[in-house]
Tab-separated table of C-alpha atoms and ligand atoms in Angstrom:
chain	number	residue	atom	x	y	z
A	1	MET	CA	53.576	-17.038	-29.037
A	2	LYS	CA	56.652	-19.204	-28.568
A	3	VAL	CA	56.214	-22.972	-28.234
A	4	VAL	CA	59.148	-24.885	-26.786
A	5	VAL	CA	59.835	-28.513	-25.904
A	6	GLY	CA	63.257	-28.550	-24.218
A	7	LEU	CA	64.020	-27.185	-20.747
A	8	ALA	CA	66.991	-25.111	-21.959
A	9	GLU	CA	64.769	-23.478	-24.604
A	10	LEU	CA	62.134	-22.801	-21.986
A	11	ARG	CA	64.599	-21.122	-19.628
A	12	LEU	CA	65.955	-18.973	-22.437
A	13	ALA	CA	62.481	-17.924	-23.576
A	14	ARG	CA	61.451	-17.208	-19.981
A	15	GLU	CA	64.399	-14.850	-19.516
A	16	SER	CA	62.944	-12.486	-22.078
A	17	LEU	CA	59.466	-12.422	-20.461
A	18	ALA	CA	58.725	-9.521	-18.147
A	19	ASN	CA	57.334	-9.913	-14.627
A	20	PRO	CA	54.808	-10.385	-13.206
A	21	MET	CA	54.572	-13.604	-15.156
A	22	GLY	CA	51.506	-15.816	-14.758
A	23	LEU	CA	51.515	-19.585	-15.263
A	24	ILE	CA	48.688	-21.973	-16.064
A	25	THR	CA	49.661	-25.634	-15.800
A	26	THR	CA	47.492	-27.962	-17.894
A	27	MET	CA	47.295	-31.467	-19.308
A	28	GLY	CA	45.989	-30.051	-22.599
A	29	PHE	CA	42.679	-30.715	-24.389
A	30	LEU	CA	41.799	-27.207	-23.328
A	31	HIS	CA	38.256	-26.021	-22.690
A	32	GLU	CA	36.671	-22.748	-21.580
A	33	GLY	CA	37.599	-23.532	-17.964
A	34	HIS	CA	41.317	-23.493	-18.829
A	35	LEU	CA	40.830	-20.448	-21.037
A	36	SER	CA	39.170	-18.563	-18.184
A	37	LEU	CA	42.390	-19.068	-16.177
A	38	VAL	CA	44.445	-17.901	-19.147
A	39	ARG	CA	42.260	-14.804	-19.597
A	40	ARG	CA	42.563	-13.938	-15.920
A	41	ALA	CA	46.357	-14.281	-16.137
A	42	VAL	CA	46.506	-12.172	-19.306
A	43	GLN	CA	44.509	-9.453	-17.506
A	44	GLU	CA	46.608	-9.506	-14.351
A	45	CYS	CA	50.147	-10.267	-15.559
A	46	VAL	CA	52.610	-8.706	-17.976
A	47	SER	CA	53.445	-12.083	-19.493
A	48	VAL	CA	51.752	-15.497	-19.476
A	49	GLY	CA	53.071	-19.032	-19.825
A	50	VAL	CA	51.183	-22.307	-20.179
A	51	SER	CA	52.440	-25.852	-19.740
A	52	ILE	CA	50.846	-28.762	-21.559
A	53	PHE	CA	51.934	-32.117	-20.170
A	54	ILE	CA	49.905	-35.255	-19.481
A	55	ASN	CA	51.583	-36.182	-16.235
A	56	PRO	CA	51.801	-39.987	-15.914
A	57	ALA	CA	52.794	-39.704	-12.249
A	58	GLN	CA	49.312	-38.576	-11.232
A	59	PHE	CA	47.418	-41.446	-12.887
A	60	GLY	CA	46.825	-44.747	-11.088
A	61	PRO	CA	47.455	-48.070	-12.885
A	62	THR	CA	43.750	-48.533	-13.736
A	63	GLU	CA	43.107	-44.912	-14.734
A	64	ASP	CA	42.734	-43.329	-18.171
A	65	LEU	CA	46.341	-42.254	-18.922
A	66	ASP	CA	46.466	-44.121	-22.263
A	67	ASN	CA	43.137	-42.699	-23.440
A	68	TYR	CA	43.497	-39.185	-22.067
A	69	PRO	CA	42.261	-36.831	-24.819
A	70	VAL	CA	44.898	-34.945	-26.829
A	71	ASP	CA	44.634	-32.192	-29.463
A	72	LEU	CA	47.834	-30.170	-29.337
A	73	GLU	CA	47.229	-28.263	-32.549
A	74	ARG	CA	43.846	-27.022	-31.360
A	75	ASP	CA	45.263	-26.193	-27.918
A	76	LEU	CA	48.024	-24.074	-29.457
A	77	ASP	CA	45.528	-22.235	-31.690
A	78	LEU	CA	43.367	-21.446	-28.665
A	79	LEU	CA	46.332	-20.198	-26.617
A	80	LYS	CA	47.637	-18.088	-29.456
A	81	ALA	CA	44.243	-16.395	-29.762
A	82	GLU	CA	44.437	-15.527	-26.032
A	83	GLN	CA	47.816	-13.759	-26.467
A	84	VAL	CA	49.781	-16.296	-24.431
A	85	ASP	CA	53.533	-15.620	-24.667
A	86	LEU	CA	55.098	-19.000	-24.023
A	87	VAL	CA	53.932	-22.628	-24.113
A	88	TRP	CA	56.016	-25.532	-22.834
A	89	THR	CA	55.210	-29.062	-24.026
A	90	PRO	CA	57.921	-31.179	-22.375
A	91	THR	CA	58.318	-34.869	-23.145
A	92	GLU	CA	57.780	-37.578	-20.556
A	93	ALA	CA	61.407	-38.696	-20.954
A	94	ALA	CA	62.620	-35.207	-20.125
A	95	MET	CA	60.325	-34.798	-17.123
A	96	TYR	CA	60.966	-38.232	-15.621
A	97	GLY	CA	64.272	-39.387	-17.079
A	98	ALA	CA	66.148	-42.578	-16.255
A	99	GLY	CA	66.930	-42.752	-12.541
A	100	TYR	CA	64.233	-40.247	-11.584
A	101	GLN	CA	63.553	-40.565	-7.829
A	102	THR	CA	62.536	-37.240	-6.289
A	103	TRP	CA	58.955	-36.630	-5.185
A	104	VAL	CA	57.014	-33.929	-3.374
A	105	GLU	CA	54.432	-35.057	-0.831
A	106	VAL	CA	51.893	-32.922	1.010
A	107	GLU	CA	51.041	-35.222	3.875
A	108	GLU	CA	47.796	-34.452	5.699
A	109	LEU	CA	45.598	-32.767	3.111
A	110	THR	CA	46.099	-35.617	0.659
A	111	ARG	CA	44.741	-38.287	3.037
A	112	TYR	CA	41.136	-37.385	2.279
A	113	LEU	CA	38.710	-37.254	-0.660
A	114	GLU	CA	40.574	-37.786	-3.948
A	115	GLY	CA	43.756	-38.694	-2.073
A	116	GLU	CA	42.058	-41.513	-0.185
A	117	ILE	CA	40.971	-43.193	-3.418
A	118	ARG	CA	43.710	-42.166	-5.882
A	119	GLU	CA	46.701	-43.187	-3.793
A	120	GLU	CA	49.684	-41.514	-5.457
A	121	HIS	CA	47.705	-38.899	-7.335
A	122	PHE	CA	48.685	-35.849	-5.292
A	123	ARG	CA	52.310	-36.941	-5.039
A	124	GLY	CA	52.305	-36.836	-8.849
A	125	VAL	CA	50.504	-33.481	-8.974
A	126	ALA	CA	52.692	-31.808	-6.317
A	127	THR	CA	55.845	-33.090	-8.009
A	128	VAL	CA	54.936	-31.991	-11.518
A	129	VAL	CA	53.657	-28.594	-10.358
A	130	THR	CA	56.930	-28.108	-8.446
A	131	LYS	CA	58.852	-28.931	-11.613
A	132	MET	CA	56.719	-26.476	-13.587
A	133	PHE	CA	57.255	-23.767	-10.938
A	134	ASN	CA	61.021	-24.339	-10.910
A	135	SER	CA	61.188	-24.317	-14.694
A	136	PHE	CA	58.998	-21.281	-15.436
A	137	GLN	CA	59.720	-19.294	-12.237
A	138	PRO	CA	56.298	-17.625	-12.414
A	139	ASN	CA	55.179	-14.862	-10.054
A	140	ARG	CA	51.570	-16.069	-10.092
A	141	ALA	CA	49.973	-19.438	-10.799
A	142	TYR	CA	46.312	-19.924	-11.682
A	143	PHE	CA	44.262	-22.996	-10.746
A	144	GLY	CA	40.575	-23.872	-11.002
A	145	GLN	CA	38.237	-24.299	-8.040
A	146	LYS	CA	36.825	-27.330	-9.899
A	147	ASP	CA	39.800	-29.298	-8.510
A	148	ALA	CA	39.286	-27.879	-5.021
A	149	GLN	CA	41.535	-30.325	-3.194
A	150	GLN	CA	44.308	-29.841	-5.741
A	151	ALA	CA	44.156	-26.060	-5.210
A	152	ILE	CA	44.290	-26.485	-1.427
A	153	VAL	CA	47.202	-28.936	-1.665
A	154	ILE	CA	49.151	-26.595	-3.961
A	155	ARG	CA	48.547	-23.576	-1.726
A	156	ARG	CA	49.924	-25.595	1.199
A	157	MET	CA	52.919	-26.756	-0.822
A	158	VAL	CA	53.720	-23.202	-1.956
A	159	GLN	CA	53.602	-22.028	1.651
A	160	ASP	CA	55.570	-24.963	3.061
A	161	LEU	CA	58.321	-24.911	0.421
A	162	ASN	CA	58.681	-21.098	0.287
A	163	PHE	CA	57.828	-20.721	-3.384
A	164	PRO	CA	57.673	-16.963	-4.097
A	165	ILE	CA	54.469	-17.510	-6.062
A	166	GLU	CA	50.942	-16.225	-5.541
A	167	VAL	CA	48.379	-18.986	-6.071
A	168	ILE	CA	45.139	-17.704	-7.546
A	169	VAL	CA	42.105	-19.981	-7.514
A	170	CYS	CA	39.436	-19.125	-10.077
A	171	PRO	CA	35.748	-20.138	-10.122
A	172	THR	CA	34.531	-23.325	-11.801
A	173	LEU	CA	33.171	-22.777	-15.299
A	174	ARG	CA	29.942	-24.640	-16.028
A	175	GLU	CA	27.958	-25.640	-19.094
A	176	ALA	CA	24.459	-24.108	-19.398
A	177	ASP	CA	22.969	-27.114	-17.535
A	178	GLY	CA	25.479	-26.829	-14.678
A	179	LEU	CA	27.950	-29.582	-15.619
A	180	ALA	CA	31.435	-28.425	-14.606
A	181	MET	CA	33.711	-28.095	-17.629
A	182	ALA	CA	36.327	-30.851	-17.743
A	183	SER	CA	38.420	-32.516	-20.433
A	184	ARG	CA	36.953	-35.878	-19.373
A	185	ASN	CA	33.421	-34.710	-20.317
A	186	SER	CA	34.487	-35.577	-23.869
A	187	TYR	CA	34.228	-39.287	-22.930
A	188	LEU	CA	30.463	-39.043	-22.258
A	189	ASN	CA	27.957	-40.372	-24.786
A	190	PRO	CA	24.682	-38.379	-25.163
A	191	ASP	CA	22.808	-40.390	-22.479
A	192	GLU	CA	25.732	-40.082	-20.087
A	193	ARG	CA	26.090	-36.390	-20.828
A	194	ARG	CA	22.447	-35.884	-19.820
A	195	ALA	CA	22.902	-38.089	-16.717
A	196	ALA	CA	26.027	-36.165	-15.657
A	197	THR	CA	23.915	-33.131	-14.736
A	198	VAL	CA	22.897	-35.037	-11.593
A	199	ILE	CA	26.236	-33.992	-10.069
A	200	TYR	CA	25.420	-30.293	-10.213
A	201	ARG	CA	21.842	-30.973	-9.185
A	202	ALA	CA	23.015	-32.895	-6.105
A	203	LEU	CA	25.487	-30.169	-5.079
A	204	SER	CA	22.884	-27.460	-5.703
A	205	ALA	CA	20.266	-29.301	-3.631
A	206	ALA	CA	22.645	-29.502	-0.658
A	207	ASN	CA	23.632	-25.854	-1.138
A	208	GLU	CA	19.950	-24.882	-1.200
A	209	LEU	CA	19.310	-26.896	1.965
A	210	PHE	CA	22.187	-25.078	3.672
A	211	ASN	CA	20.751	-21.739	2.536
A	212	THR	CA	17.372	-22.619	4.026
A	213	GLY	CA	18.960	-23.344	7.413
A	214	GLU	CA	20.252	-26.947	7.490
A	215	ARG	CA	23.500	-26.978	9.467
A	216	GLU	CA	23.924	-30.713	10.105
A	217	ALA	CA	26.657	-32.287	7.989
A	218	ASP	CA	24.771	-35.572	7.810
A	219	GLY	CA	21.660	-33.808	6.485
A	220	LEU	CA	23.639	-32.156	3.680
A	221	ARG	CA	25.408	-35.412	2.818
A	222	ALA	CA	22.099	-37.324	2.760
A	223	GLU	CA	20.601	-34.743	0.400
A	224	MET	CA	23.444	-35.242	-2.117
A	225	VAL	CA	23.232	-39.038	-1.875
A	226	THR	CA	19.438	-38.993	-2.355
A	227	LEU	CA	19.760	-36.911	-5.521
A	228	LEU	CA	22.589	-39.056	-6.898
A	229	ARG	CA	20.494	-42.210	-6.399
A	230	THR	CA	17.808	-40.860	-8.723
A	231	GLU	CA	20.164	-41.262	-11.715
A	232	PRO	CA	20.629	-44.907	-12.825
A	233	LEU	CA	23.784	-44.115	-14.867
A	234	ALA	CA	25.505	-42.506	-11.866
A	235	ARG	CA	27.594	-44.393	-9.299
A	236	ALA	CA	28.987	-42.207	-6.546
A	237	GLU	CA	32.440	-42.998	-5.197
A	238	TYR	CA	31.995	-40.439	-2.439
A	239	ALA	CA	29.739	-37.540	-1.528
A	240	SER	CA	31.526	-35.522	1.103
A	241	VAL	CA	30.844	-32.696	3.513
A	242	ALA	CA	34.315	-31.706	4.671
A	243	ASP	CA	36.102	-28.984	6.574
A	244	PRO	CA	37.249	-26.588	3.819
A	245	GLU	CA	40.659	-26.098	5.447
A	246	THR	CA	41.661	-29.511	6.785
A	247	LEU	CA	39.461	-31.535	4.388
A	248	GLU	CA	38.425	-33.805	7.261
A	249	GLU	CA	34.921	-35.221	6.949
A	250	LEU	CA	32.416	-33.327	9.108
A	251	HIS	CA	29.674	-34.773	11.302
A	252	GLY	CA	27.281	-32.726	13.408
A	253	PRO	CA	26.675	-28.970	13.188
A	254	LEU	CA	28.825	-26.858	10.868
A	255	GLU	CA	29.285	-23.234	9.837
A	256	ARG	CA	31.039	-23.802	6.524
A	257	ALA	CA	31.927	-26.791	4.404
A	258	LEU	CA	33.344	-28.023	1.150
A	259	LEU	CA	30.671	-30.171	-0.514
A	260	SER	CA	32.351	-32.447	-3.016
A	261	MET	CA	31.820	-35.671	-4.889
A	262	ALA	CA	33.366	-38.122	-7.303
A	263	VAL	CA	30.816	-39.880	-9.473
A	264	PHE	CA	31.162	-42.456	-12.234
A	265	ILE	CA	28.828	-41.736	-15.105
A	266	GLY	CA	29.178	-44.975	-17.000
A	267	GLU	CA	32.951	-45.475	-17.163
A	268	THR	CA	33.789	-41.781	-16.777
A	269	ARG	CA	34.820	-40.500	-13.376
A	270	LEU	CA	33.854	-36.874	-12.765
A	271	ILE	CA	34.458	-34.628	-9.749
A	272	ASP	CA	32.830	-31.392	-8.681
A	273	ASN	CA	32.344	-29.283	-5.568
A	274	MET	CA	30.694	-26.256	-3.995
A	275	THR	CA	31.486	-24.378	-0.809
A	276	VAL	CA	28.833	-23.373	1.692
A	277	GLY	CA	29.165	-20.839	4.508
A	278	GLU	CA	31.704	-18.098	4.906
A	279	GLU	CA	35.244	-18.728	3.803
A	280	ARG	CA	38.159	-18.150	6.116
A	281	GLY	CA	41.882	-17.352	5.842
A	282	SER	CA	43.964	-19.739	3.787
A	283	TYR	CA	41.001	-21.257	1.988
A	284	ALA	CA	39.775	-17.944	0.574
A	285	VAL	CA	38.893	-18.530	-3.046
A	286	ASP	CA	39.093	-15.669	-5.434
A	287	ASP	CA	36.130	-14.786	-7.583
B	1	PAF	O1	44.718	-29.912	-13.065
B	1	PAF	C1	45.451	-30.452	-13.912
B	1	PAF	O2	45.180	-30.415	-15.112
B	1	PAF	C2	46.694	-31.191	-13.456
B	1	PAF	O3	46.466	-31.858	-12.258
B	1	PAF	C3	47.927	-30.307	-13.376
B	1	PAF	C4	47.776	-29.218	-12.310
B	1	PAF	C5	48.188	-29.666	-14.717
B	1	PAF	C6	49.152	-31.133	-13.001
B	1	PAF	O4	49.425	-32.100	-13.962
């Protein structure tokens, strides 16, 4: 496995990798969720690259950029064990040098959910993912369904900007008690870790209600909110029942929906989602 820091080194190393080449973009502090994307890419591609870069452009001024967990040595050991070919760990100065002023914006889909609260978040994500795509020139890129809106935004961007890249969205990996795997879970103390299971319980309750016939968006939303209120350490920022393609909030009867939420458990902000109903066209998630 080759580990490179500079862009010129990356381009050179990429030249010797055979296609189809799969890319997994990450901010490091890897967990089984990331590794499931890597394993899928290793299975499906001839060569696999991974980027590790904590992207400052996607953090708001009051978010956890300075405390974001880092363990590069462990990350590299994990990737090596998965037979990854190439890892790029660019510096912030190289990614956003003096005079940097070019940004990628996906307009509509980023108005809702995470985008409504984290104002410049998706501009930062779309820009850094574009830079990763241009640098690695992958044939396939793997993202997790855990960040459902991010996956939808990137699919749109790939289509709109004619990237010759197949976006593959892989299922959320969960701990035994249902908590979605996330690097930020490492912030939780034992009480918070226990409390955090309320997120999965709330999504599951709404999913169950849908499966037993509830088709009113407000009924599903109320079910999630009721569950979340049972946990004193949880403070929901939103609990949403949205159109899985446009991400607009739904009211009234529905056939399918993206159930999603952002919940503070203590100081830690966690997100998770589930889809209900049949998926259609561009939203189709691979599992
Ligand atoms: O999902 C993430 O870890 C990040 O948003 C990504 C896609 C690596 C961009 O920085």
